[in-house]
Short mmCIF file of C-alpha atoms and ligand atoms in Angstrom, two decimals:
data_model
loop_
_atom_site.label_atom_id
_atom_site.label_comp_id
_atom_site.label_asym_id
_atom_site.label_seq_id
_atom_site.Cartn_x
_atom_site.Cartn_y
_atom_site.Cartn_z
CA MET A 1 -6.85 92.22 -57.39
CA THR A 2 -4.49 94.79 -59.18
CA ALA A 3 -1.04 93.89 -59.09
CA ASP A 4 0.54 97.01 -59.60
CA ALA A 5 -1.73 99.43 -57.59
CA PRO A 6 0.95 101.81 -56.37
CA LEU A 7 1.18 103.23 -53.01
CA THR A 8 1.96 106.76 -52.65
CA ASP A 9 5.62 107.64 -51.46
CA THR A 10 3.63 109.32 -48.40
CA ARG A 11 1.71 105.87 -47.43
CA TRP A 12 5.27 103.94 -47.86
CA GLN A 13 6.70 106.41 -45.45
CA THR A 14 3.60 106.25 -42.79
CA LEU A 15 4.01 102.53 -42.97
CA THR A 16 7.85 102.84 -42.37
CA THR A 17 7.11 104.95 -39.41
CA LYS A 18 4.65 102.53 -38.26
CA ILE A 19 7.22 99.92 -38.23
CA MET A 20 9.96 101.86 -36.55
CA ASP A 21 7.51 102.72 -33.68
CA ALA A 22 6.29 99.33 -33.16
CA CYS A 23 10.05 98.16 -33.14
CA ALA A 24 10.86 101.23 -30.31
CA ALA A 25 7.49 100.58 -28.58
CA LEU A 26 8.26 96.61 -28.02
CA ALA A 27 11.63 97.11 -27.09
CA CYS A 28 10.60 98.60 -23.97
CA TYR A 29 8.64 95.61 -23.02
CA THR A 30 11.52 93.94 -20.83
CA GLU A 31 12.38 92.04 -17.88
CA VAL A 32 15.46 94.16 -17.03
CA GLU A 33 14.70 97.50 -16.22
CA GLY A 34 17.04 99.95 -18.98
CA GLU A 35 17.67 97.45 -21.20
CA THR A 36 15.70 94.76 -23.78
CA ASN A 37 15.73 91.61 -22.51
CA ARG A 38 12.71 89.16 -23.30
CA PRO A 39 13.64 85.34 -22.70
CA PHE A 40 11.19 82.72 -23.73
CA LEU A 41 7.80 83.15 -22.32
CA CYS A 42 8.42 86.06 -19.94
CA PRO A 43 5.89 87.99 -18.36
CA THR A 44 6.04 90.94 -20.87
CA THR A 45 5.68 88.70 -23.68
CA HIS A 46 1.80 89.38 -22.95
CA GLN A 47 2.57 93.14 -23.53
CA VAL A 48 3.96 92.50 -26.75
CA HIS A 49 1.42 90.22 -27.79
CA GLU A 50 -1.26 92.62 -26.75
CA TYR A 51 0.38 95.20 -28.89
CA LEU A 52 0.63 93.23 -32.15
CA THR A 53 -2.97 91.88 -31.61
CA HIS A 54 -4.03 95.63 -31.94
CA TRP A 55 -2.58 96.10 -35.23
CA ALA A 56 -3.69 92.39 -36.45
CA ASP A 57 -7.62 93.59 -35.18
CA GLU A 58 -7.07 96.87 -37.39
CA LEU A 59 -6.32 94.52 -40.32
CA GLY A 60 -9.26 92.01 -39.86
CA MET A 61 -7.22 89.29 -38.79
CA THR A 62 -7.84 86.80 -36.02
CA THR A 63 -5.44 86.22 -33.59
CA TYR A 64 -4.40 83.50 -30.78
CA GLU A 65 -1.40 82.29 -29.09
CA ASP A 66 -0.79 78.68 -29.63
CA ALA A 67 0.69 76.55 -26.79
CA ALA A 68 4.39 77.01 -27.54
CA GLY A 69 3.42 80.91 -27.03
CA ASN A 70 3.65 81.72 -30.62
CA LEU A 71 1.49 84.52 -31.65
CA ARG A 72 -0.24 83.56 -34.77
CA SER A 73 -2.40 86.18 -36.45
CA ARG A 74 -4.47 84.81 -39.36
CA LEU A 75 -6.04 86.47 -42.60
CA ALA A 76 -8.45 83.99 -44.54
CA GLY A 77 -7.50 83.10 -48.12
CA ALA A 78 -10.24 83.86 -51.05
CA THR A 79 -11.31 79.93 -50.62
CA PRO A 80 -11.71 77.94 -47.38
CA ASP A 81 -8.89 75.46 -48.99
CA ALA A 82 -6.60 78.19 -49.85
CA ARG A 83 -2.89 77.46 -49.16
CA THR A 84 -1.31 79.61 -46.33
CA LEU A 85 1.46 81.82 -46.35
CA TYR A 86 3.30 82.27 -43.00
CA LEU A 87 5.25 85.74 -42.63
CA GLY A 88 7.09 85.89 -39.59
CA SER A 89 10.20 86.06 -37.02
CA HIS A 90 10.68 85.34 -33.53
CA LEU A 91 9.82 87.95 -30.49
CA ASP A 92 11.93 86.83 -27.78
CA THR A 93 15.51 88.58 -27.21
CA VAL A 94 18.96 88.00 -26.31
CA PRO A 95 20.09 89.86 -22.78
CA ASN A 96 20.84 93.58 -23.38
CA ALA A 97 19.29 93.12 -26.99
CA GLY A 98 18.70 95.78 -29.41
CA ALA A 99 15.39 96.42 -31.00
CA TYR A 100 15.19 94.96 -34.28
CA ASP A 101 16.59 91.52 -34.31
CA GLY A 102 13.36 89.31 -34.72
CA ILE A 103 10.90 91.65 -33.92
CA LEU A 104 11.55 93.52 -37.32
CA GLY A 105 10.20 90.48 -39.26
CA VAL A 106 6.99 90.14 -37.13
CA VAL A 107 6.55 93.79 -37.25
CA MET A 108 7.04 94.08 -41.06
CA GLY A 109 4.68 91.00 -41.67
CA TYR A 110 1.78 93.03 -40.37
CA ALA A 111 3.30 95.95 -42.24
CA MET A 112 2.88 94.00 -45.66
CA LEU A 113 -0.59 92.86 -44.76
CA GLU A 114 -1.61 96.67 -44.22
CA ALA A 115 0.09 97.86 -47.58
CA VAL A 116 -2.53 95.39 -49.60
CA LYS A 117 -5.17 96.09 -47.25
CA GLY A 118 -8.52 95.88 -49.51
CA GLU A 119 -6.87 93.78 -51.95
CA ALA A 120 -8.07 90.09 -52.23
CA LEU A 121 -5.22 87.66 -51.90
CA PRO A 122 -5.85 84.07 -53.35
CA TYR A 123 -3.82 82.80 -50.19
CA ALA A 124 -4.43 83.01 -46.65
CA VAL A 125 -1.58 84.58 -44.61
CA GLU A 126 -0.63 84.02 -41.44
CA VAL A 127 1.67 86.31 -39.66
CA VAL A 128 3.64 84.59 -36.64
CA GLY A 129 5.44 86.07 -33.89
CA PHE A 130 7.82 82.90 -32.72
CA SER A 131 8.02 82.99 -29.15
CA GLU A 132 11.76 81.09 -28.91
CA GLU A 133 14.69 81.32 -31.32
CA GLU A 134 17.38 82.66 -29.43
CA GLY A 135 18.19 79.65 -27.34
CA VAL A 136 18.96 81.78 -24.36
CA ARG A 137 16.63 80.29 -21.57
CA TYR A 138 16.70 76.80 -22.53
CA GLY A 139 20.21 76.58 -24.23
CA VAL A 140 18.58 75.21 -27.58
CA PRO A 141 17.16 77.61 -29.98
CA PHE A 142 13.77 77.17 -32.19
CA ILE A 143 11.11 76.35 -29.17
CA GLY A 144 8.66 78.42 -31.42
CA SER A 145 9.17 77.20 -35.15
CA ARG A 146 9.40 73.78 -34.00
CA ALA A 147 6.09 73.69 -32.61
CA LEU A 148 4.70 75.13 -35.54
CA VAL A 149 6.11 72.34 -37.66
CA GLY A 150 5.35 69.50 -34.92
CA THR A 151 8.90 69.04 -33.80
CA VAL A 152 9.06 70.43 -30.42
CA ASP A 153 7.88 67.47 -28.07
CA ASP A 154 11.77 66.24 -27.25
CA MET A 155 12.26 69.95 -25.92
CA LEU A 156 9.25 70.18 -23.60
CA GLU A 157 11.62 68.37 -20.56
CA LEU A 158 14.82 70.61 -21.08
CA CYS A 159 15.11 72.56 -17.96
CA ASP A 160 16.36 76.54 -17.49
CA ALA A 161 18.97 77.71 -15.03
CA ALA A 162 16.11 77.95 -12.39
CA GLY A 163 15.24 74.11 -12.86
CA GLN A 164 11.99 74.98 -14.64
CA SER A 165 11.05 72.59 -17.81
CA VAL A 166 9.72 74.08 -20.95
CA ARG A 167 6.56 72.41 -20.15
CA ASP A 168 6.26 74.11 -16.74
CA ALA A 169 7.18 77.47 -18.22
CA ILE A 170 4.09 77.00 -20.63
CA THR A 171 1.74 76.32 -18.05
CA GLU A 172 2.88 79.10 -15.77
CA TYR A 173 2.58 81.62 -18.73
CA GLY A 174 -0.71 80.38 -18.77
CA LEU A 175 -1.12 77.89 -21.86
CA ASN A 176 -1.72 74.51 -22.03
CA VAL A 177 0.85 72.35 -23.12
CA GLU A 178 -1.56 69.69 -23.55
CA GLU A 179 -2.76 71.90 -26.74
CA MET A 180 0.83 71.39 -28.56
CA ALA A 181 -0.31 69.09 -31.17
CA GLU A 182 -3.00 72.17 -32.29
CA ALA A 183 0.16 74.40 -32.68
CA GLN A 184 1.26 72.45 -35.81
CA TYR A 185 0.35 73.89 -38.82
CA LYS A 186 -2.74 72.46 -40.33
CA GLY A 187 -3.64 72.38 -44.20
CA LYS A 188 -1.48 73.25 -47.18
CA ALA A 189 1.33 75.57 -46.53
CA LEU A 190 2.43 78.11 -49.75
CA GLY A 191 5.68 78.70 -47.81
CA TYR A 192 7.25 80.66 -45.25
CA PHE A 193 8.94 84.45 -45.95
CA GLU A 194 11.27 86.02 -43.01
CA ILE A 195 12.47 89.56 -43.21
CA HIS A 196 15.42 90.14 -40.81
CA ALA A 197 18.28 92.49 -40.19
CA GLU A 198 21.57 90.94 -41.70
CA GLN A 199 23.91 91.20 -38.34
CA GLY A 200 26.66 91.13 -40.42
CA PRO A 201 28.83 93.71 -42.92
CA VAL A 202 28.10 92.22 -46.24
CA LEU A 203 25.17 94.72 -47.50
CA GLN A 204 27.10 97.66 -46.08
CA ASP A 205 29.89 96.68 -47.65
CA GLN A 206 28.18 96.19 -50.97
CA GLY A 207 26.06 99.29 -50.70
CA ALA A 208 22.84 97.55 -50.98
CA SER A 209 19.81 98.15 -48.77
CA LEU A 210 18.75 94.74 -49.08
CA GLY A 211 19.69 91.15 -49.90
CA VAL A 212 18.08 87.97 -50.70
CA VAL A 213 19.41 84.79 -48.65
CA ASP A 214 20.87 81.99 -50.74
CA GLY A 215 20.81 79.55 -48.02
CA ILE A 216 21.67 79.39 -44.22
CA ALA A 217 25.08 78.12 -43.47
CA GLY A 218 25.79 74.57 -42.08
CA GLN A 219 27.96 74.55 -38.95
CA ASN A 220 30.17 72.37 -36.84
CA ARG A 221 30.99 73.10 -33.52
CA LEU A 222 33.73 71.19 -31.67
CA MET A 223 36.09 70.85 -28.51
CA LEU A 224 39.51 70.00 -29.22
CA ASN A 225 41.65 68.68 -25.98
CA PHE A 226 45.39 68.65 -26.64
CA VAL A 227 47.80 66.80 -23.88
CA GLY A 228 51.36 67.10 -23.97
CA GLN A 229 53.67 67.15 -20.79
CA ALA A 230 53.60 70.29 -18.39
CA SER A 231 57.38 71.16 -17.61
CA HIS A 232 60.04 74.07 -16.65
CA ALA A 233 60.07 76.51 -18.81
CA GLY A 234 63.76 77.07 -18.21
CA THR A 235 65.41 73.68 -18.07
CA THR A 236 63.55 72.05 -20.95
CA PRO A 237 65.48 72.33 -24.24
CA MET A 238 63.02 72.78 -27.54
CA ASN A 239 63.33 69.29 -28.95
CA LEU A 240 62.65 67.49 -25.67
CA ARG A 241 58.86 69.62 -25.03
CA ARG A 242 55.66 68.32 -25.63
CA ASP A 243 54.05 71.88 -25.58
CA ALA A 244 50.14 71.09 -26.00
CA LEU A 245 49.52 74.92 -26.38
CA ALA A 246 51.85 75.25 -29.64
CA ALA A 247 50.04 72.26 -30.83
CA ALA A 248 46.75 73.92 -30.49
CA ALA A 249 47.84 77.34 -31.60
CA ARG A 250 49.19 75.96 -34.89
CA PHE A 251 45.37 74.35 -35.41
CA ALA A 252 43.90 77.82 -34.64
CA VAL A 253 46.19 79.65 -37.40
CA ALA A 254 45.61 76.76 -39.67
CA ALA A 255 41.61 77.40 -39.31
CA GLU A 256 42.27 81.18 -39.79
CA ASP A 257 44.47 80.61 -43.06
CA LEU A 258 42.08 77.72 -45.06
CA ALA A 259 39.01 80.01 -44.19
CA ARG A 260 40.84 82.99 -45.75
CA ALA A 261 41.60 80.62 -48.79
CA THR A 262 38.17 79.26 -49.29
CA PRO A 263 35.26 81.61 -50.66
CA GLY A 264 32.48 81.45 -47.88
CA LEU A 265 34.12 79.56 -45.45
CA VAL A 266 34.20 81.04 -41.79
CA ALA A 267 36.15 79.41 -39.00
CA THR A 268 36.63 80.69 -35.61
CA VAL A 269 38.63 79.43 -32.60
CA GLY A 270 36.80 81.37 -30.02
CA VAL A 271 38.02 79.68 -26.71
CA MET A 272 41.60 78.81 -26.09
CA GLN A 273 43.06 77.49 -22.58
CA ALA A 274 46.28 76.53 -21.56
CA LEU A 275 46.82 74.61 -18.40
CA PRO A 276 48.50 74.69 -15.88
CA GLY A 277 48.69 78.43 -17.07
CA ALA A 278 51.68 79.62 -15.24
CA MET A 279 54.00 81.86 -17.18
CA ASN A 280 57.03 79.82 -16.45
CA VAL A 281 55.55 76.30 -17.10
CA ILE A 282 55.07 74.42 -20.59
CA PRO A 283 51.66 74.01 -21.34
CA GLY A 284 50.68 70.32 -20.60
CA GLU A 285 47.21 70.58 -21.72
CA ALA A 286 45.41 72.97 -24.01
CA ASN A 287 41.78 73.24 -24.81
CA CYS A 288 40.09 75.21 -27.47
CA THR A 289 36.97 74.98 -29.75
CA LEU A 290 36.03 75.08 -33.42
CA ASP A 291 33.00 76.80 -35.06
CA ILE A 292 33.20 76.09 -38.77
CA ARG A 293 30.31 77.34 -41.31
CA HIS A 294 29.43 77.35 -45.09
CA ALA A 295 26.70 77.42 -47.43
CA ARG A 296 27.31 74.14 -48.91
CA ASP A 297 27.77 71.09 -46.58
CA GLU A 298 30.67 69.42 -48.85
CA VAL A 299 32.69 72.39 -48.88
CA ARG A 300 32.30 72.71 -44.81
CA LEU A 301 32.92 68.73 -44.42
CA GLY A 302 36.01 68.95 -46.67
CA ALA A 303 37.64 71.79 -44.62
CA LEU A 304 36.67 70.06 -41.32
CA LYS A 305 38.29 67.32 -42.16
CA ALA A 306 41.40 69.12 -43.42
CA LEU A 307 42.03 70.98 -40.12
CA LEU A 308 41.56 67.86 -38.02
CA GLU A 309 44.46 66.54 -40.18
CA THR A 310 46.20 69.66 -39.30
CA ALA A 311 45.47 69.10 -35.31
CA GLU A 312 46.54 65.45 -35.68
CA ALA A 313 50.13 66.31 -37.53
CA ALA A 314 50.44 69.45 -35.35
CA SER A 315 50.20 67.14 -32.21
CA ALA A 316 52.32 64.27 -33.37
CA GLU A 317 55.16 66.45 -34.43
CA ARG A 318 55.35 67.62 -30.72
CA GLY A 319 54.57 64.33 -29.01
CA VAL A 320 51.02 65.60 -28.26
CA THR A 321 47.72 63.60 -28.55
CA VAL A 322 44.60 65.55 -29.59
CA THR A 323 40.82 64.15 -28.72
CA VAL A 324 38.13 65.70 -30.87
CA THR A 325 34.55 65.84 -29.22
CA PRO A 326 31.77 67.14 -31.50
CA LYS A 327 28.95 69.46 -29.59
CA MET A 328 26.81 70.28 -32.99
CA GLU A 329 26.29 69.58 -36.17
CA GLU A 330 23.74 71.47 -38.43
CA LYS A 331 23.51 71.14 -42.27
CA ALA A 332 22.92 73.84 -44.56
CA THR A 333 19.61 74.93 -45.62
CA PRO A 334 19.09 76.29 -49.11
CA MET A 335 16.35 78.72 -49.53
CA SER A 336 13.64 78.10 -52.12
CA GLY A 337 14.68 78.68 -55.52
CA ASP A 338 11.09 79.82 -56.62
CA PHE A 339 10.90 82.29 -53.98
CA LYS A 340 14.10 83.68 -54.53
CA ALA A 341 13.43 84.33 -58.13
CA LEU A 342 10.39 86.11 -57.18
CA LEU A 343 12.29 88.29 -54.38
CA HIS A 344 15.11 89.08 -57.11
CA ARG A 345 12.10 89.87 -60.01
CA ALA A 346 10.56 92.04 -56.97
CA ALA A 347 13.71 93.79 -56.16
CA GLU A 348 14.32 94.38 -60.14
CA ALA A 349 11.05 96.09 -60.45
CA GLU A 350 11.60 98.58 -57.71
CA GLU A 351 15.23 99.17 -59.24
CA LEU A 352 17.24 97.98 -56.11
CA PRO A 353 20.30 96.46 -55.85
CA HIS A 354 19.50 92.79 -54.40
CA PRO A 355 22.92 90.62 -54.16
CA GLU A 356 22.60 87.09 -52.75
CA LEU A 357 24.51 86.33 -49.64
CA VAL A 358 24.32 83.71 -47.19
CA SER A 359 23.15 83.71 -43.51
CA GLY A 360 26.06 82.61 -41.19
CA ALA A 361 23.43 82.80 -38.26
CA GLY A 362 20.53 80.34 -37.61
CA HIS A 363 17.08 81.58 -38.10
CA ASP A 364 13.44 80.08 -37.87
CA ALA A 365 13.52 79.67 -41.59
CA MET A 366 16.08 76.78 -41.09
CA ILE A 367 13.15 74.93 -39.30
CA MET A 368 10.58 76.04 -41.65
CA ALA A 369 12.71 74.98 -45.15
CA ALA A 370 12.59 71.44 -44.16
CA HIS A 371 8.66 71.57 -44.48
CA MET A 372 7.65 74.23 -47.13
CA PRO A 373 9.22 76.34 -49.73
CA SER A 374 11.06 79.10 -47.74
CA ALA A 375 12.95 82.40 -48.21
CA MET A 376 14.51 85.52 -46.39
CA LEU A 377 15.06 88.76 -46.98
CA PHE A 378 17.98 90.80 -45.22
CA VAL A 379 17.96 94.54 -44.36
CA ARG A 380 21.16 95.85 -44.30
CA SER A 381 22.74 96.06 -40.23
CA PRO A 382 24.72 99.79 -40.01
CA ASN A 383 28.17 99.00 -38.62
CA ALA A 384 26.97 95.13 -38.68
CA LEU A 385 26.13 95.73 -35.16
CA SER A 386 23.65 92.86 -33.31
CA HIS A 387 22.72 91.48 -30.41
CA HIS A 388 23.75 94.92 -29.01
CA PRO A 389 21.60 97.92 -27.66
CA ASP A 390 22.65 99.93 -30.26
CA GLU A 391 21.59 97.65 -33.14
CA MET A 392 19.80 99.83 -35.77
CA VAL A 393 18.27 99.53 -39.36
CA LEU A 394 17.59 102.59 -41.67
CA PRO A 395 13.97 103.69 -42.14
CA GLU A 396 15.36 104.33 -46.12
CA ASP A 397 16.04 100.62 -45.99
CA VAL A 398 12.86 99.08 -44.30
CA THR A 399 10.96 101.34 -46.76
CA ASP A 400 12.98 99.33 -49.56
CA ALA A 401 12.39 95.86 -47.94
CA LEU A 402 8.90 96.69 -47.26
CA ARG A 403 8.38 97.83 -51.03
CA VAL A 404 10.20 94.43 -52.34
CA SER A 405 8.33 92.32 -49.94
CA VAL A 406 4.75 93.71 -51.15
CA ARG A 407 5.84 93.29 -54.63
CA PHE A 408 6.88 89.76 -53.53
CA LEU A 409 3.16 89.04 -52.36
CA HIS A 410 1.65 90.35 -55.63
CA LEU A 411 4.02 88.12 -57.62
CA LEU A 412 3.34 85.50 -55.38
CA ALA A 413 -0.24 86.02 -55.97
CA GLU A 414 -0.22 86.09 -59.44
CA GLN A 415 1.42 82.59 -59.45
CA ASN A 416 -1.45 81.33 -57.30
CA VAL A 417 -4.75 82.54 -58.48
ZN1 ZN B 1 17.23 86.68 -34.87
#
């Protein structure tokens, strides 16, 4: 193969148009008229898969749905025992979604292969449209990618709001849950590469069309329950109060202060509730949440410890007690150093800025990275809008990302001949 066989500008533009058109077309397959809404294994998933299968057929790929409802399109490698590069993202959406979150990465997987059509890649490639990443229907994300890496079994009995289990949803969709073991990837994996809209403001702020993801932030989510004493707002002097909300408020501001002072740390108190909740009653109880994230586990855990000490101190000062309930903990997921280096080289060759950034949101790459070298390329999100119908990506940014990704395929091929 020729690593630098240049595509003409017209060809890149044609491919970009095909990507943008596919995202727009797939956004019309929805469970809710007038918006894009596609939860895990909803009936319109069939149409999404049919659309993408047409494209895969044009590329000479073999396509099937696995037992978790992932769409898998496979292009054979140079030899039967060639390693497999997985490209993809997710095809489910949040309610009232935009057209690009997840979908862009799947569609671009096909576009990358169209760009190299006719070249003999030494590795096999599988484009995967994961069936579930958003966690909307079952409250827990990554059913699709967990099936691919063989860790989905403990999710099959989860039930949605209507009481239907994952197992039954799979059967109703028309797949055989007994074949789940077949969904697990076989043979040697070369790695996983995911293109995704940034969904944040960093690339726009830096004036870059794309960025190389350094890692996916680890996170803790917890609930805090502050208990003091409700009493009369007029007759209780300040020194005799046990105001639970005041302690919680101190904690919330401390979280903001610490995150502002710590590079890369984000901390959010997203829920704050005062009880009994009357204008003339001192809050006897307050409940709040904390969501804290950082790319390095030791920074996140150090900050969490400091904040919980602040919650204790702010409570003790007021005769309030605080109880902490952990809700979720995810370790940080670093991306593959080798793959990152190739992406930087690819962007360098395309003469494009290529800042590194941390993903504050979870992605399928989080699950894949535990099993194979994984990398992500972010595409700028204008106005940082995501999980919103006005979510967008710029066609010229998509072209940049496609050029870099195709070069990444070539660099990877040079390493694996
Ligand atoms: Zn996504």
